[in-house]
PDB file of C-alpha atoms in Angstrom:
ATOM      1  CA  UNK A 407      10.108 -70.579 -18.924  1.00 41.00           C
ATOM      2  CA  UNK A 408      10.267 -68.780 -22.269  1.00 51.00           C
ATOM      3  CA  UNK A 409      12.941 -69.968 -24.693  1.00 60.00           C
ATOM      4  CA  UNK A 410      14.373 -67.288 -26.997  1.00 88.00           C
ATOM      5  CA  UNK A 411      13.027 -68.003 -30.476  1.00 90.00           C
ATOM      6  CA  UNK A 412      16.322 -68.706 -32.251  1.00 94.00           C
ATOM      7  CA  UNK A 413      18.140 -70.466 -29.380  1.00 96.00           C
ATOM      8  CA  UNK A 414      17.429 -73.971 -30.778  1.00 96.00           C
ATOM      9  CA  UNK A 415      18.945 -72.893 -34.110  1.00 97.00           C
ATOM     10  CA  UNK A 416      22.103 -71.714 -32.364  1.00 97.00           C
ATOM     11  CA  UNK A 417      22.313 -74.894 -30.276  1.00 98.00           C
ATOM     12  CA  UNK A 418      21.874 -77.171 -33.282  1.00 98.00           C
ATOM     13  CA  UNK A 419      24.710 -75.239 -34.941  1.00 98.00           C
ATOM     14  CA  UNK A 420      26.889 -76.095 -31.950  1.00 98.00           C
ATOM     15  CA  UNK A 421      25.938 -79.752 -32.377  1.00 98.00           C
ATOM     16  CA  UNK A 422      26.847 -79.596 -36.075  1.00 98.00           C
ATOM     17  CA  UNK A 423      30.258 -78.200 -35.175  1.00 97.00           C
ATOM     18  CA  UNK A 424      31.246 -81.549 -33.679  1.00 96.00           C
ATOM     19  CA  UNK A 425      29.110 -84.016 -35.668  1.00 96.00           C
ATOM     20  CA  UNK A 426      27.883 -82.751 -39.013  1.00 95.00           C
ATOM     21  CA  UNK A 427      25.175 -85.373 -39.525  1.00 95.00           C
ATOM     22  CA  UNK A 428      23.745 -85.476 -35.996  1.00 97.00           C
ATOM     23  CA  UNK A 429      21.395 -82.493 -36.510  1.00 96.00           C
ATOM     24  CA  UNK A 430      19.868 -84.127 -39.571  1.00 94.00           C
ATOM     25  CA  UNK A 431      19.617 -87.523 -37.867  1.00 95.00           C
ATOM     26  CA  UNK A 432      17.930 -85.980 -34.807  1.00 95.00           C
ATOM     27  CA  UNK A 433      15.403 -84.206 -37.022  1.00 94.00           C
ATOM     28  CA  UNK A 434      14.826 -87.378 -39.049  1.00 92.00           C
ATOM     29  CA  UNK A 435      14.125 -89.301 -35.860  1.00 92.00           C
ATOM     30  CA  UNK A 436      11.672 -86.636 -34.698  1.00 90.00           C
ATOM     31  CA  UNK A 437       9.987 -86.699 -38.113  1.00 87.00           C
ATOM     32  CA  UNK A 438       9.587 -90.491 -37.910  1.00 88.00           C
ATOM     33  CA  UNK A 439       7.783 -90.121 -34.582  1.00 87.00           C
ATOM     34  CA  UNK A 440       5.303 -87.722 -36.178  1.00 85.00           C
ATOM     35  CA  UNK A 441       6.668 -84.555 -34.596  1.00 87.00           C
ATOM     36  CA  UNK A 442       6.639 -81.334 -36.581  1.00 85.00           C
ATOM     37  CA  UNK A 443       9.333 -78.695 -36.559  1.00 87.00           C
ATOM     38  CA  UNK A 444       8.447 -75.036 -36.033  1.00 86.00           C
ATOM     39  CA  UNK A 445      10.056 -74.019 -39.343  1.00 84.00           C
ATOM     40  CA  UNK A 446       9.818 -75.720 -42.695  1.00 77.00           C
ATOM     41  CA  UNK A 447      11.610 -79.085 -42.796  1.00 75.00           C
ATOM     42  CA  UNK A 448      13.344 -79.180 -46.165  1.00 71.00           C
ATOM     43  CA  UNK A 449      14.205 -82.560 -47.675  1.00 74.00           C
ATOM     44  CA  UNK A 450      13.598 -84.635 -44.542  1.00 72.00           C
ATOM     45  CA  UNK A 451       9.897 -84.727 -45.308  1.00 73.00           C
ATOM     46  CA  UNK A 452      10.750 -87.362 -47.922  1.00 80.00           C
ATOM     47  CA  UNK A 453      11.277 -90.981 -46.758  1.00 83.00           C
ATOM     48  CA  UNK A 454      14.479 -91.477 -48.761  1.00 88.00           C
ATOM     49  CA  UNK A 455      16.115 -88.427 -47.181  1.00 88.00           C
ATOM     50  CA  UNK A 456      14.905 -89.421 -43.717  1.00 88.00           C
ATOM     51  CA  UNK A 457      16.466 -92.879 -44.055  1.00 91.00           C
ATOM     52  CA  UNK A 458      19.624 -91.365 -45.534  1.00 91.00           C
ATOM     53  CA  UNK A 459      19.983 -88.869 -42.667  1.00 91.00           C
ATOM     54  CA  UNK A 460      19.681 -91.640 -40.083  1.00 92.00           C
ATOM     55  CA  UNK A 461      22.195 -93.825 -41.923  1.00 93.00           C
ATOM     56  CA  UNK A 462      24.659 -90.971 -42.366  1.00 92.00           C
ATOM     57  CA  UNK A 463      24.335 -90.017 -38.712  1.00 93.00           C
ATOM     58  CA  UNK A 464      25.177 -93.563 -37.629  1.00 92.00           C
ATOM     59  CA  UNK A 465      27.957 -93.836 -40.215  1.00 89.00           C
ATOM     60  CA  UNK A 466      29.567 -90.643 -39.020  1.00 90.00           C
ATOM     61  CA  UNK A 467      29.620 -91.888 -35.427  1.00 89.00           C
ATOM     62  CA  UNK A 468      31.403 -95.035 -36.594  1.00 88.00           C
ATOM     63  CA  UNK A 469      33.766 -93.365 -39.060  1.00 84.00           C
ATOM     64  CA  UNK A 470      34.940 -90.732 -36.626  1.00 78.00           C
ATOM     65  CA  UNK A 471      36.881 -93.356 -34.669  1.00 77.00           C
ATOM     66  CA  UNK A 472      38.955 -94.414 -37.673  1.00 78.00           C
ATOM     67  CA  UNK A 473      42.590 -93.316 -37.835  1.00 77.00           C
ATOM     68  CA  UNK A 474      41.996 -92.117 -41.405  1.00 82.00           C
ATOM     69  CA  UNK A 475      39.083 -89.831 -40.430  1.00 80.00           C
ATOM     70  CA  UNK A 476      39.807 -86.300 -41.676  1.00 86.00           C
ATOM     71  CA  UNK A 477      39.642 -83.290 -39.392  1.00 89.00           C
ATOM     72  CA  UNK A 478      36.236 -81.648 -39.248  1.00 92.00           C
ATOM     73  CA  UNK A 479      37.747 -78.406 -40.539  1.00 93.00           C
ATOM     74  CA  UNK A 480      38.727 -79.702 -43.984  1.00 95.00           C
ATOM     75  CA  UNK A 481      36.673 -78.182 -46.816  1.00 95.00           C
ATOM     76  CA  UNK A 482      34.194 -81.060 -47.175  1.00 94.00           C
ATOM     77  CA  UNK A 483      33.787 -81.308 -43.410  1.00 93.00           C
ATOM     78  CA  UNK A 484      32.962 -77.623 -43.145  1.00 96.00           C
ATOM     79  CA  UNK A 485      30.652 -77.842 -46.160  1.00 97.00           C
ATOM     80  CA  UNK A 486      28.730 -80.695 -44.518  1.00 95.00           C
ATOM     81  CA  UNK A 487      28.442 -78.618 -41.338  1.00 96.00           C
ATOM     82  CA  UNK A 488      27.192 -75.594 -43.260  1.00 97.00           C
ATOM     83  CA  UNK A 489      24.543 -77.629 -45.072  1.00 95.00           C
ATOM     84  CA  UNK A 490      23.389 -79.631 -42.053  1.00 95.00           C
ATOM     85  CA  UNK A 491      23.388 -76.666 -39.676  1.00 97.00           C
ATOM     86  CA  UNK A 492      21.581 -74.521 -42.227  1.00 96.00           C
ATOM     87  CA  UNK A 493      18.802 -77.034 -42.855  1.00 93.00           C
ATOM     88  CA  UNK A 494      18.406 -77.927 -39.180  1.00 95.00           C
ATOM     89  CA  UNK A 495      18.675 -74.314 -38.010  1.00 96.00           C
ATOM     90  CA  UNK A 496      15.921 -73.315 -40.416  1.00 94.00           C
ATOM     91  CA  UNK A 497      13.691 -76.197 -39.336  1.00 93.00           C
ATOM     92  CA  UNK A 498      14.068 -75.305 -35.647  1.00 94.00           C
ATOM     93  CA  UNK A 499      13.407 -71.592 -36.166  1.00 94.00           C
ATOM     94  CA  UNK A 500       9.917 -70.159 -35.866  1.00 93.00           C
ATOM     95  CA  UNK A 501       7.872 -70.188 -39.060  1.00 91.00           C
ATOM     96  CA  UNK A 502       8.825 -67.181 -41.173  1.00 92.00           C
ATOM     97  CA  UNK A 503      12.248 -66.878 -39.530  1.00 94.00           C
ATOM     98  CA  UNK A 504      13.871 -69.888 -41.206  1.00 93.00           C
ATOM     99  CA  UNK A 505      16.561 -67.829 -42.940  1.00 95.00           C
ATOM    100  CA  UNK A 506      17.619 -66.239 -39.665  1.00 95.00           C
ATOM    101  CA  UNK A 507      17.663 -69.660 -38.012  1.00 95.00           C
ATOM    102  CA  UNK A 508      19.829 -71.067 -40.794  1.00 96.00           C
ATOM    103  CA  UNK A 509      22.238 -68.124 -40.602  1.00 97.00           C
ATOM    104  CA  UNK A 510      22.589 -68.388 -36.834  1.00 97.00           C
ATOM    105  CA  UNK A 511      23.153 -72.154 -36.995  1.00 98.00           C
ATOM    106  CA  UNK A 512      25.822 -71.844 -39.690  1.00 98.00           C
ATOM    107  CA  UNK A 513      27.416 -68.895 -37.916  1.00 98.00           C
ATOM    108  CA  UNK A 514      27.691 -71.032 -34.801  1.00 98.00           C
ATOM    109  CA  UNK A 515      28.775 -74.288 -36.462  1.00 98.00           C
ATOM    110  CA  UNK A 516      31.751 -73.089 -38.469  1.00 98.00           C
ATOM    111  CA  UNK A 517      33.797 -71.264 -35.809  1.00 98.00           C
ATOM    112  CA  UNK A 518      32.904 -73.848 -33.167  1.00 98.00           C
ATOM    113  CA  UNK A 519      34.187 -76.609 -35.461  1.00 98.00           C
ATOM    114  CA  UNK A 520      37.692 -75.280 -34.844  1.00 98.00           C
ATOM    115  CA  UNK A 521      37.151 -75.123 -31.078  1.00 97.00           C
ATOM    116  CA  UNK A 522      35.614 -78.588 -30.835  1.00 96.00           C
ATOM    117  CA  UNK A 523      38.446 -79.980 -32.962  1.00 96.00           C
ATOM    118  CA  UNK A 524      41.033 -78.463 -30.633  1.00 97.00           C
ATOM    119  CA  UNK A 525      39.262 -79.970 -27.647  1.00 96.00           C
ATOM    120  CA  UNK A 526      39.021 -83.365 -29.307  1.00 94.00           C
ATOM    121  CA  UNK A 527      42.728 -83.355 -30.196  1.00 95.00           C
ATOM    122  CA  UNK A 528      43.578 -82.523 -26.606  1.00 97.00           C
ATOM    123  CA  UNK A 529      41.348 -85.366 -25.403  1.00 96.00           C
ATOM    124  CA  UNK A 530      42.876 -87.757 -27.953  1.00 93.00           C
ATOM    125  CA  UNK A 531      46.342 -87.100 -26.543  1.00 96.00           C
ATOM    126  CA  UNK A 532      45.104 -87.867 -23.031  1.00 97.00           C
ATOM    127  CA  UNK A 533      42.715 -90.810 -23.513  1.00 97.00           C
ATOM    128  CA  UNK A 534      43.033 -91.917 -27.153  1.00 93.00           C
ATOM    129  CA  UNK A 535      40.992 -91.536 -30.309  1.00 89.00           C
ATOM    130  CA  UNK A 536      38.303 -94.130 -29.667  1.00 90.00           C
ATOM    131  CA  UNK A 537      37.542 -93.218 -26.065  1.00 94.00           C
ATOM    132  CA  UNK A 538      37.566 -89.485 -26.731  1.00 94.00           C
ATOM    133  CA  UNK A 539      35.324 -90.044 -29.742  1.00 92.00           C
ATOM    134  CA  UNK A 540      32.824 -92.120 -27.778  1.00 94.00           C
ATOM    135  CA  UNK A 541      32.620 -89.480 -25.064  1.00 96.00           C
ATOM    136  CA  UNK A 542      32.207 -86.737 -27.660  1.00 95.00           C
ATOM    137  CA  UNK A 543      29.533 -88.823 -29.406  1.00 95.00           C
ATOM    138  CA  UNK A 544      27.558 -89.210 -26.189  1.00 96.00           C
ATOM    139  CA  UNK A 545      27.687 -85.498 -25.423  1.00 97.00           C
ATOM    140  CA  UNK A 546      26.887 -84.383 -28.980  1.00 97.00           C
ATOM    141  CA  UNK A 547      24.073 -86.876 -29.605  1.00 97.00           C
ATOM    142  CA  UNK A 548      22.480 -86.013 -26.252  1.00 97.00           C
ATOM    143  CA  UNK A 549      22.772 -82.296 -27.050  1.00 98.00           C
ATOM    144  CA  UNK A 550      21.261 -82.819 -30.509  1.00 97.00           C
ATOM    145  CA  UNK A 551      18.314 -84.805 -29.185  1.00 95.00           C
ATOM    146  CA  UNK A 552      17.742 -82.339 -26.341  1.00 95.00           C
ATOM    147  CA  UNK A 553      17.866 -79.377 -28.729  1.00 96.00           C
ATOM    148  CA  UNK A 554      15.335 -80.922 -31.094  1.00 95.00           C
ATOM    149  CA  UNK A 555      13.087 -81.881 -28.163  1.00 91.00           C
ATOM    150  CA  UNK A 556      13.326 -78.323 -26.805  1.00 86.00           C
ATOM    151  CA  UNK A 557      12.344 -76.822 -30.142  1.00 89.00           C
ATOM    152  CA  UNK A 558       9.492 -79.246 -30.703  1.00 86.00           C
ATOM    153  CA  UNK A 559       8.154 -78.783 -27.180  1.00 65.00           C
ATOM    154  CA  UNK A 560       7.900 -75.020 -27.776  1.00 49.00           C
ATOM    155  CA  UNK A 561       5.164 -75.515 -30.369  1.00 47.00           C
TER     156      UNK A 561
END
């Protein structure tokens, strides 16, 4: 089956809409296993950034369950999504199409952040913050890992 060239960039943008650091953590994990991305992998080629991306990914999963966690649509939350989606979208795009991959990822992440937030708030009312967060974590982390695996398998 042929995967459209920029589909992984769009999917990683959807992942970033719910968890801003998961795209970077998924790419860092792939980098540690010696896998190469189709597009250029900015920053994560350096060990300090790889370790930082993994730590921030884990920290975000923990911090999201806190009562004081801000909504993902506040300025800094959206900025983190733009940066993470842009870097990851570029890395998952075919070589030479990194800018298009970044644009598609960002264009997916920002509007979907509002939709995923609405869904999370609805789930929080029904099953609570921690349980809804754990379920969202499982779905988003699985989607992030699957997206990266899909893009790396294409090479």
